Coordinates of C-alpha atoms in Angstrom, one line a residue:
Chain A
X1 CA -47.2 26.6 63.7
X2 CA -49.7 26.4 66.3
X3 CA -49.6 25.7 69.8
X4 CA -51.8 22.4 70.5
X5 CA -49.6 20.4 68.1
X6 CA -46.9 17.8 68.1
X7 CA -44.6 20.1 65.9
X8 CA -44.9 22.9 68.5
X9 CA -44.2 20.6 71.2
X10 CA -40.9 19.5 69.6
X11 CA -40.1 23.0 68.5
X12 CA -40.5 24.3 71.8
X13 CA -38.6 21.7 73.8
X14 CA -35.4 22.4 71.6
X15 CA -36.0 26.2 72.4
X16 CA -36.4 25.4 76.0
X17 CA -33.0 23.5 76.1
X18 CA -31.2 26.1 74.0
X19 CA -32.5 28.8 76.6
X20 CA -31.0 27.1 79.4
X21 CA -28.0 26.3 77.8
X22 CA -27.1 29.9 76.3
X23 CA -28.6 31.5 79.9
X24 CA -25.3 32.9 80.7
X25 CA -24.8 34.6 77.2
X26 CA -27.5 37.0 77.0
X27 CA -26.5 37.9 73.1
X28 CA -26.5 34.2 72.3
X29 CA -29.9 33.5 73.8
X30 CA -31.6 36.6 72.3
X31 CA -30.1 35.7 69.2
X32 CA -31.4 32.1 69.2
X33 CA -34.9 33.4 70.5
X34 CA -35.2 35.8 67.5
X35 CA -34.2 32.9 65.2
X36 CA -36.7 30.6 66.9
X37 CA -39.5 33.3 66.3
X38 CA -38.8 33.7 62.6
X39 CA -38.6 29.8 62.3
X40 CA -42.0 29.6 64.1
X41 CA -43.8 32.4 61.9
X42 CA -42.1 30.7 58.7
X43 CA -43.7 27.6 59.4
X44 CA -46.6 29.1 58.5
X45 CA -45.5 31.1 55.4
X46 CA -41.9 32.1 54.9
X47 CA -42.5 35.0 52.7
X48 CA -44.3 36.9 55.3
X49 CA -41.3 36.7 57.5
X50 CA -39.7 39.6 55.4
X51 CA -42.9 41.8 55.9
X52 CA -42.5 41.1 59.6
X53 CA -38.8 42.2 59.3
X54 CA -39.7 45.3 57.6
X55 CA -42.1 46.4 60.1
X56 CA -39.4 46.0 62.9
X57 CA -36.7 47.7 60.8
X58 CA -39.1 50.8 60.5
X59 CA -39.9 50.7 64.1
X60 CA -36.4 50.8 65.1
X61 CA -35.5 53.3 62.8
X62 CA -38.2 55.7 63.8
X63 CA -37.5 55.1 67.4
X64 CA -34.1 56.4 66.9
X65 CA -35.5 59.2 64.6
X66 CA -38.1 60.6 67.2
X67 CA -35.3 61.6 69.4
X68 CA -33.5 63.7 66.8
X69 CA -34.4 67.4 66.8
X70 CA -35.9 68.2 63.4
X71 CA -36.8 64.6 62.4
X72 CA -39.3 63.8 65.2
X73 CA -42.5 64.5 63.4
X74 CA -41.2 63.1 60.2
X75 CA -40.2 60.1 61.8
X76 CA -43.2 59.7 63.7
X77 CA -45.6 60.2 60.8
X78 CA -43.8 58.5 57.8
X79 CA -43.2 55.2 60.5
X80 CA -46.9 55.1 61.4
X81 CA -48.1 55.6 58.1
X82 CA -45.8 53.0 56.8
X83 CA -47.1 50.3 59.4
X84 CA -50.6 51.4 59.0
X85 CA -50.0 51.0 55.0
X86 CA -48.9 47.5 55.6
X87 CA -52.2 46.7 57.6
X88 CA -54.4 48.5 55.1
X89 CA -52.7 46.6 52.1
X90 CA -52.4 43.1 53.8
X91 CA -55.7 43.1 55.9
X92 CA -58.3 45.7 54.3
X93 CA -57.2 45.9 50.7
X94 CA -59.7 43.2 49.5
X95 CA -62.4 44.4 51.7
X96 CA -62.3 48.0 50.1
X97 CA -61.9 46.7 46.4
X98 CA -65.0 44.5 47.0
X99 CA -66.8 47.6 48.5
X100 CA -65.7 49.8 45.7
X101 CA -67.1 47.0 43.0
X102 CA -70.3 46.8 44.7
X103 CA -70.5 50.4 44.8
X104 CA -69.9 50.8 40.8
X105 CA -71.9 47.8 40.0
X106 CA -75.0 49.6 39.1
X107 CA -73.2 52.3 37.3
X108 CA -71.6 52.9 33.8
X109 CA -68.2 52.7 35.8
X110 CA -68.9 48.9 36.8
X111 CA -65.4 47.1 36.6
X112 CA -64.2 43.6 37.9
X113 CA -61.8 44.7 40.5
X114 CA -60.8 41.3 42.0
X115 CA -57.9 41.3 39.8
X116 CA -55.7 40.9 42.9
X117 CA -56.4 39.1 46.2
X118 CA -54.2 39.5 49.1
X119 CA -53.2 36.9 51.7
X120 CA -53.8 37.9 55.0
X121 CA -50.5 37.3 57.0
X122 CA -51.1 35.6 60.3
X123 CA -50.9 37.9 63.4
X124 CA -50.4 41.0 61.4
X125 CA -52.8 43.1 63.3
X126 CA -50.9 42.1 66.6
X127 CA -47.4 42.6 65.6
X128 CA -48.0 46.0 63.8
X129 CA -49.9 47.3 66.7
X130 CA -46.7 46.6 69.1
X131 CA -44.5 48.2 66.3
X132 CA -46.7 51.2 66.5
X133 CA -46.7 51.3 70.6
X134 CA -42.9 51.1 70.5
X135 CA -42.5 54.4 68.1
X136 CA -45.4 56.2 70.3
X137 CA -43.7 55.3 73.8
X138 CA -40.4 56.4 72.5
X139 CA -41.7 59.4 71.1
X140 CA -43.8 60.4 74.3
X141 CA -40.6 59.6 76.5
X142 CA -42.1 56.6 78.2
X143 CA -39.0 54.6 77.1
X144 CA -35.4 55.2 75.7
X145 CA -35.1 54.1 72.1
X146 CA -33.7 50.9 71.7
X147 CA -30.1 50.9 69.9
X148 CA -29.9 47.2 68.9
X149 CA -32.2 46.6 66.1
X150 CA -32.4 42.9 66.9
X151 CA -33.9 43.6 70.3
X152 CA -36.6 45.6 68.5
X153 CA -37.2 42.5 66.3
X154 CA -37.4 40.2 69.2
X155 CA -39.8 42.4 71.0
X156 CA -42.1 42.2 67.6
X157 CA -41.7 38.9 66.8
X158 CA -41.4 37.0 70.2
X159 CA -42.9 33.7 69.2
X160 CA -45.4 33.1 72.3
X161 CA -47.3 36.3 71.7
X162 CA -46.5 36.6 67.9
X163 CA -49.7 35.6 66.3
X164 CA -52.5 36.2 68.6
X165 CA -51.2 38.4 71.5
X166 CA -51.3 39.4 74.1
X167 CA -50.3 42.6 72.8
X168 CA -46.8 43.4 74.7
X169 CA -45.9 47.0 75.4
X170 CA -42.2 47.9 74.8
X171 CA -41.7 49.6 78.3
X172 CA -42.8 46.2 80.2
X173 CA -40.8 43.8 77.5
X174 CA -37.6 45.3 76.6
X175 CA -36.1 45.8 80.0
X176 CA -36.8 42.0 80.7
X177 CA -34.8 41.1 77.5
X178 CA -31.4 42.3 79.4
X179 CA -32.5 41.1 82.8
X180 CA -34.6 37.9 82.3
X181 CA -35.6 36.1 85.3
X182 CA -34.7 32.6 85.4
X183 CA -37.9 30.6 86.0
X184 CA -38.0 29.4 90.0
X185 CA -40.3 27.1 91.5
X186 CA -43.3 29.4 91.7
X187 CA -42.9 30.4 87.7
X188 CA -42.7 27.1 86.8
X189 CA -45.7 26.1 88.5
X190 CA -47.4 29.2 87.4
X191 CA -46.4 28.2 83.8
X192 CA -47.6 24.5 83.9
X193 CA -50.9 25.8 85.3
X194 CA -51.5 28.1 82.5
X195 CA -50.4 26.0 79.9
X196 CA -52.5 22.9 81.1
X197 CA -55.6 25.3 81.4
X198 CA -55.2 26.9 78.2
X199 CA -54.9 23.6 76.2
X200 CA -57.9 22.3 78.1
X201 CA -59.8 25.5 77.2
X202 CA -58.9 25.2 73.4
X203 CA -58.3 21.6 72.9
X204 CA -61.6 20.1 74.9
X205 CA -64.3 23.1 75.4
X206 CA -63.6 25.3 72.6
X207 CA -62.7 22.9 69.7
X208 CA -65.9 20.3 70.5
X209 CA -68.2 23.1 71.2
X210 CA -67.2 24.4 67.8
X211 CA -67.6 21.2 66.1
X212 CA -70.6 19.6 68.0
X213 CA -72.6 23.0 68.1
X214 CA -71.4 26.3 67.0
X215 CA -70.4 25.4 63.2
X216 CA -73.4 23.3 62.5
X217 CA -75.9 25.9 64.0
X218 CA -74.1 28.8 62.2
X219 CA -73.9 26.7 59.0
X220 CA -77.6 26.9 58.5
X221 CA -79.1 29.6 60.6
X222 CA -82.4 29.6 59.1
X223 CA -82.9 25.9 60.1
X224 CA -82.5 26.9 63.9
X225 CA -84.9 27.3 66.5
X226 CA -85.2 28.9 70.1
X227 CA -83.3 26.3 71.9
X228 CA -80.7 25.5 69.3
X229 CA -80.1 29.4 68.7
X230 CA -79.9 29.7 72.4
X231 CA -77.3 27.0 72.7
X232 CA -75.4 28.3 69.7
X233 CA -75.3 32.0 71.2
X234 CA -74.0 30.6 74.5
X235 CA -71.8 28.1 73.1
X236 CA -70.4 30.6 70.9
X237 CA -69.8 33.0 73.8
X238 CA -67.8 30.3 75.5
X239 CA -66.1 29.0 72.6
X240 CA -64.4 32.1 71.8
X241 CA -63.5 33.0 75.4
X242 CA -61.9 29.5 75.7
X243 CA -60.2 29.6 72.5
X244 CA -58.6 33.2 73.1
X245 CA -58.2 33.1 76.5
X246 CA -56.6 29.6 76.2
X247 CA -54.2 30.9 73.5
X248 CA -53.5 33.6 76.0
X249 CA -52.7 31.4 78.9
X250 CA -50.5 29.1 76.9
X251 CA -48.7 32.1 75.6
X252 CA -48.2 33.6 79.1
X253 CA -46.9 30.0 80.6
X254 CA -44.5 29.4 77.5
X255 CA -42.9 33.0 78.1
X256 CA -42.6 32.5 81.5
X257 CA -40.9 29.2 81.2
X258 CA -38.5 30.9 78.9
X259 CA -37.9 33.7 81.6
X260 CA -40.0 36.4 80.6
X261 CA -43.5 37.7 82.0
X262 CA -46.4 39.1 80.2
X263 CA -49.5 41.0 81.8
X264 CA -52.6 39.0 82.2
X265 CA -55.1 39.2 79.2
X266 CA -58.3 38.0 80.7
X267 CA -59.7 38.4 83.8
X268 CA -63.0 36.5 83.9
X269 CA -64.6 38.4 81.5
X270 CA -68.3 37.2 81.7
X271 CA -68.2 38.4 85.5
X272 CA -68.3 42.1 84.3
X273 CA -71.4 44.2 85.2
X274 CA -71.3 46.7 82.5
X275 CA -69.8 46.9 79.0
X276 CA -67.2 49.2 80.2
X277 CA -66.1 46.6 82.7
X278 CA -66.4 44.0 80.2
X279 CA -63.5 45.8 78.1
X280 CA -61.4 45.8 81.0
X281 CA -61.5 42.3 81.4
X282 CA -61.5 41.0 77.7
X283 CA -58.3 41.1 75.4
X284 CA -57.0 43.7 78.4
X285 CA -54.0 44.0 76.1
X286 CA -55.8 45.4 73.1
X287 CA -58.3 47.5 75.4
X288 CA -55.6 49.1 77.2
X289 CA -53.7 49.8 73.7
X290 CA -56.8 51.3 72.4
X291 CA -57.2 53.7 75.2
X292 CA -53.8 54.7 75.2
X293 CA -53.0 55.1 71.5
X294 CA -56.5 55.8 70.0
X295 CA -59.3 56.9 72.5
X296 CA -57.1 59.6 74.5
X297 CA -55.4 61.0 71.3
X298 CA -59.1 61.4 69.8
X299 CA -60.1 63.4 72.6
X300 CA -61.1 60.8 75.2
X301 CA -63.1 62.0 78.0
X302 CA -62.5 65.6 76.8
X303 CA -65.3 68.1 75.7
X304 CA -69.2 67.9 76.0
X305 CA -71.4 64.8 76.1
X306 CA -71.9 64.7 72.4
X307 CA -68.1 64.7 71.8
X308 CA -67.2 62.3 74.3
X309 CA -70.0 60.1 72.7
X310 CA -68.7 60.4 69.6
X311 CA -65.2 59.6 70.4
X312 CA -66.3 56.5 72.3
X313 CA -68.1 55.1 69.4
X314 CA -65.7 55.7 67.0
X315 CA -62.9 54.0 69.0
X316 CA -65.0 51.1 69.4
X317 CA -66.0 50.9 65.8
X318 CA -62.3 51.1 64.8
X319 CA -61.6 48.4 67.5
X320 CA -64.4 46.4 65.4
X321 CA -62.3 47.0 62.4
X322 CA -59.1 45.9 64.0
X323 CA -60.9 42.4 64.4
X324 CA -61.5 42.0 60.8
X325 CA -62.4 43.6 57.4
X326 CA -66.0 43.1 57.5
X327 CA -69.3 44.9 58.1
X328 CA -70.1 42.5 60.9
X329 CA -67.0 43.4 62.8
X330 CA -67.8 47.2 62.4
X331 CA -71.2 46.6 63.4
X332 CA -70.0 44.7 66.3
X333 CA -67.8 47.4 67.4
X334 CA -70.2 50.0 66.8
X335 CA -72.6 48.2 69.1
X336 CA -70.4 47.9 71.9
X337 CA -69.6 51.6 71.5
X338 CA -73.1 52.7 71.5
X339 CA -73.8 50.2 74.5
X340 CA -71.2 51.9 76.5
X341 CA -72.6 55.6 75.4
X342 CA -75.9 54.2 76.8
X343 CA -74.4 53.0 80.2
X344 CA -72.5 56.4 80.7
X345 CA -76.0 58.0 80.4
X346 CA -77.4 55.9 82.9
X347 CA -74.4 56.4 85.2
X348 CA -75.0 60.2 84.8
X349 CA -78.3 59.9 86.0
X350 CA -77.2 57.7 89.0
X351 CA -79.1 54.8 87.5
X352 CA -77.7 51.5 88.6
X353 CA -78.9 47.6 88.7
X354 CA -78.2 45.4 91.5
X355 CA -74.7 43.8 90.7
X356 CA -76.1 40.3 89.8
X357 CA -78.8 41.6 87.6
X358 CA -76.3 43.9 86.0
X359 CA -73.9 40.8 85.5
X360 CA -76.7 38.9 83.9
X361 CA -77.7 41.9 81.7
X362 CA -74.0 42.5 80.4
X363 CA -73.7 38.8 79.6
X364 CA -76.9 38.9 77.5
X365 CA -75.6 41.8 75.5
X366 CA -72.3 40.6 75.0
X367 CA -73.6 37.1 73.8
X368 CA -75.9 38.7 71.6
X369 CA -73.4 41.0 70.1
X370 CA -71.2 38.0 69.4
X371 CA -73.9 37.0 67.1
X372 CA -72.9 39.3 64.2
X373 CA -69.5 38.8 65.1
X374 CA -69.7 35.0 64.2
X375 CA -72.7 35.0 61.4
X376 CA -70.3 37.1 59.2
X377 CA -73.3 38.4 57.1
X378 CA -76.5 40.4 58.0
X379 CA -78.9 37.9 56.6
X380 CA -77.1 34.9 58.6
X381 CA -77.3 37.8 61.9
X382 CA -81.0 38.4 61.4
X383 CA -82.0 34.5 60.6
X384 CA -80.1 33.5 64.0
X385 CA -81.8 36.4 65.7
X386 CA -85.2 35.2 64.1
X387 CA -84.7 31.7 65.2
X388 CA -85.2 32.9 68.7
X389 CA -88.9 33.3 68.0
X390 CA -89.2 29.7 66.3
X391 CA -90.4 26.7 67.9
X392 CA -89.1 24.1 65.2
X393 CA -86.1 24.0 63.3
X394 CA -84.9 21.4 60.6
X395 CA -81.2 21.7 60.8
X396 CA -80.4 22.2 64.5
X397 CA -77.4 20.3 66.0
X398 CA -78.0 17.7 68.3
X399 CA -78.2 19.1 71.7
X400 CA -76.9 16.4 73.7
X401 CA -75.6 16.3 77.4
X402 CA -72.1 16.5 76.2
X403 CA -73.0 19.9 74.5
X404 CA -74.6 21.3 77.8
X405 CA -71.9 19.9 79.8
X406 CA -69.2 21.7 77.6
X407 CA -70.9 25.2 78.2
X408 CA -71.1 24.5 81.7
X409 CA -67.5 23.7 82.1
X410 CA -66.7 26.8 79.9
X411 CA -68.8 29.0 82.4
X412 CA -67.0 27.2 85.3
X413 CA -63.7 28.3 83.7
X414 CA -64.8 32.0 83.7
X415 CA -66.7 31.8 86.9
X416 CA -64.2 29.6 89.2
X417 CA -62.4 31.9 91.9
X418 CA -59.1 32.8 90.9
X419 CA -57.8 31.6 94.6
X420 CA -58.4 28.0 93.4
X421 CA -56.0 28.5 90.6
X422 CA -53.5 30.1 92.8
X423 CA -53.9 27.6 95.3
X424 CA -53.1 24.7 92.9
X425 CA -50.1 27.0 91.4
X426 CA -49.0 27.0 95.2
X427 CA -49.3 23.4 95.8
X428 CA -47.4 22.7 92.6
X429 CA -44.6 25.2 93.3
X430 CA -43.9 23.0 96.4
X431 CA -43.3 20.1 94.2
X432 CA -39.6 19.1 92.6
X433 CA -39.0 20.1 89.1
X434 CA -39.1 16.6 88.0
X435 CA -42.6 16.4 89.4
X436 CA -43.7 19.4 87.7
X437 CA -42.5 18.5 84.4
X438 CA -43.9 14.9 84.8
X439 CA -47.6 16.8 85.7
X440 CA -47.1 18.8 82.5
X441 CA -46.4 15.9 80.5
X442 CA -49.1 13.5 81.7
X443 CA -51.8 16.7 81.5
X444 CA -50.4 17.4 78.0
X445 CA -50.5 13.7 77.1
X446 CA -54.2 13.3 78.5
X447 CA -55.3 16.5 76.7
X448 CA -54.2 15.3 73.4
X449 CA -56.0 12.0 73.9
X450 CA -58.9 13.8 74.8
X451 CA -59.2 16.2 71.8
X452 CA -60.4 15.7 68.5
X453 CA -58.5 14.8 65.4
X454 CA -56.7 17.5 63.5
X455 CA -55.8 21.1 64.3
X456 CA -58.4 23.7 64.9
X457 CA -57.0 27.1 64.2
X458 CA -57.4 29.6 66.8
X459 CA -60.3 32.1 66.1
X460 CA -58.0 35.3 66.7
X461 CA -55.3 33.7 64.1
X462 CA -57.5 35.6 61.5
X463 CA -57.3 39.0 63.2
Chain B
X1 CA -27.7 21.1 88.2
X2 CA -29.9 24.0 88.2
X3 CA -33.8 23.3 89.2
X4 CA -34.4 24.5 85.6
X5 CA -32.1 22.1 83.9
X6 CA -33.8 19.3 85.8
X7 CA -37.1 20.5 84.7
X8 CA -36.1 20.8 81.1
X9 CA -34.5 17.1 81.2
X10 CA -37.7 15.9 82.6
X11 CA -39.6 17.4 80.0
X12 CA -37.5 15.7 77.3
X13 CA -37.8 12.4 79.4
X14 CA -41.6 12.7 79.2
X15 CA -41.6 13.4 75.6
X16 CA -39.5 10.3 74.9
X17 CA -42.0 8.4 77.1
X18 CA -44.9 9.9 75.3
X19 CA -43.3 8.9 72.0
X20 CA -42.8 5.1 73.3
X21 CA -46.6 5.0 74.3
X22 CA -48.3 6.8 71.5
X23 CA -48.1 4.1 68.6
X24 CA -47.3 5.9 65.3
X25 CA -48.8 9.3 66.1
X26 CA -45.3 10.9 66.1
X27 CA -44.5 9.5 62.7
X28 CA -47.8 11.2 61.5
X29 CA -46.8 14.2 62.8
X30 CA -43.4 14.2 61.1
X31 CA -45.2 13.6 57.8
X32 CA -47.2 16.6 58.5
X33 CA -44.6 19.1 59.6
X34 CA -43.7 22.1 57.5
X35 CA -41.8 21.7 54.5
X36 CA -38.0 21.7 55.1
X37 CA -36.8 21.0 51.6
X38 CA -34.0 18.4 51.6
X39 CA -34.0 18.1 55.1
X40 CA -37.2 16.3 55.1
X41 CA -35.7 13.1 53.8
X42 CA -33.2 12.9 56.5
X43 CA -35.4 13.7 59.4
X44 CA -38.0 11.2 58.1
X45 CA -35.4 8.6 57.7
X46 CA -34.2 9.0 61.1
X47 CA -37.6 8.8 62.5
X48 CA -38.5 5.7 60.6
X49 CA -35.5 4.1 62.0
X50 CA -36.3 5.1 65.3
X51 CA -39.9 4.1 64.9
X52 CA -39.0 0.8 63.6
X53 CA -36.8 0.4 66.8
X54 CA -39.9 1.2 69.0
X55 CA -41.8 -1.3 67.0
X56 CA -39.4 -3.8 68.2
X57 CA -40.3 -3.3 71.7
X58 CA -43.9 -4.3 71.3
X59 CA -45.1 -1.4 73.6
X60 CA -48.8 -0.8 74.1
X61 CA -50.5 2.2 72.5
X62 CA -51.4 3.5 75.7
X63 CA -52.4 6.9 73.9
X64 CA -54.9 5.0 71.4
X65 CA -56.6 3.0 74.4
X66 CA -56.9 6.2 76.5
X67 CA -58.4 8.2 73.7
X68 CA -60.8 5.1 73.2
X69 CA -61.9 5.4 76.8
X70 CA -62.0 9.2 77.3
X71 CA -64.1 9.5 74.0
X72 CA -66.4 6.6 74.9
X73 CA -66.9 7.9 78.5
X74 CA -67.5 11.5 77.8
X75 CA -69.8 10.8 74.7
X76 CA -67.3 12.7 72.2
X77 CA -66.9 12.5 68.8

């Protein structure tokens, strides 16, 4: 089930009503939300519900185990190995088998290793990371272990953030389970603004850019020329921002209407004045996860310059691999790491660009680095880069006013001062609940009328 | 009645209004929903009865007209 569908609207209307009905019985409410979350996930493929339940059970048991003297290390290592094992099998098995087969191709050991293909369960990277963070946080003493396995299961499966984040921390979410906040006028207003802006970003900007510009251009990268390559590069930078931040906005808004707060996952990423700044604004819940559970344990800023550079590049390369089992994602992560290492060198020499120029340079680098991310193969990446030097293309998408307008609107969504959104929220908060609901209804109705037919999946679902 | 209850009821009212003014799109959505086994037939039969009742009201397809106007105006697909 995906957000911008009538199925989800019907599903959420029922959940919202039951949430209100059971408000005074927290146990019933949590049970209903857990059941709803599993139904939400089962709508994609019921078989993988068991996998999510298994990960939840492992996390819950490990949370208790790491507090038992003598079992701490075993619980931590075994549970994290089990959860990473699940991720390795379901996300990376095909990739590694394919690499192994390619490696053996020209040797006497050549074998057909495609005897099994594994379906990638939606959202597995997200919920596995949440489960790992729970065990780590209990182990570090940041939170007490949760005695109730259903609370851990709900933390891991809570449907608003289940398939594409934000990656919620147990320390932030679990206390809310026992003390949910009934949505007041301000919370409802914030939710309405977030849901409508998220749907607009996804259903209008991202989906149309995908269909009108990005997919046709990347479908035949050899046929592009400088202007279509430029439009496709800008278009994809906007598409992925609107697609993913749109999902996060909807997720945060939906959770808010149920009485739970998530932290912001995007903060105008294309206003970043360095790659380091970009990662503090883009998919913030992943960046902070990687910082806390990967970068710092690997050594972080400790050691000499070569050691720190190695740690940084390794961390970002692994972050790239998290995005997908493919060399393009590894390259993308590696280049982000290398770029940050270069920036660190410049900072050490006290070299700094004027802020506006730094923002422009950062955007150009980020947009160019999206090319391997989107192109999937090295030849396609090279073709798209080579297109910048061509004056004619034979398969360029039509660069209509609508296409450029969508890019401009996407930029505006990133650049508009946050105070504008806050002002709209404050105005909405002063209205009665019926008017707020009416605005939400009319907004969704209009957005569905504007959107193209069919359902375009969110880009981050594949991760 | 709490503010959140009023909000939820108004959301349901908006959903009913959207259904009344959007032609047969809800019916299409029901046909496209997840496989619920034997429940499917019951749900579809119920929705068909409601759709028949709605057809008797001869309400305009506001959604379709709006869609056409927006798409034509913006030069979208």
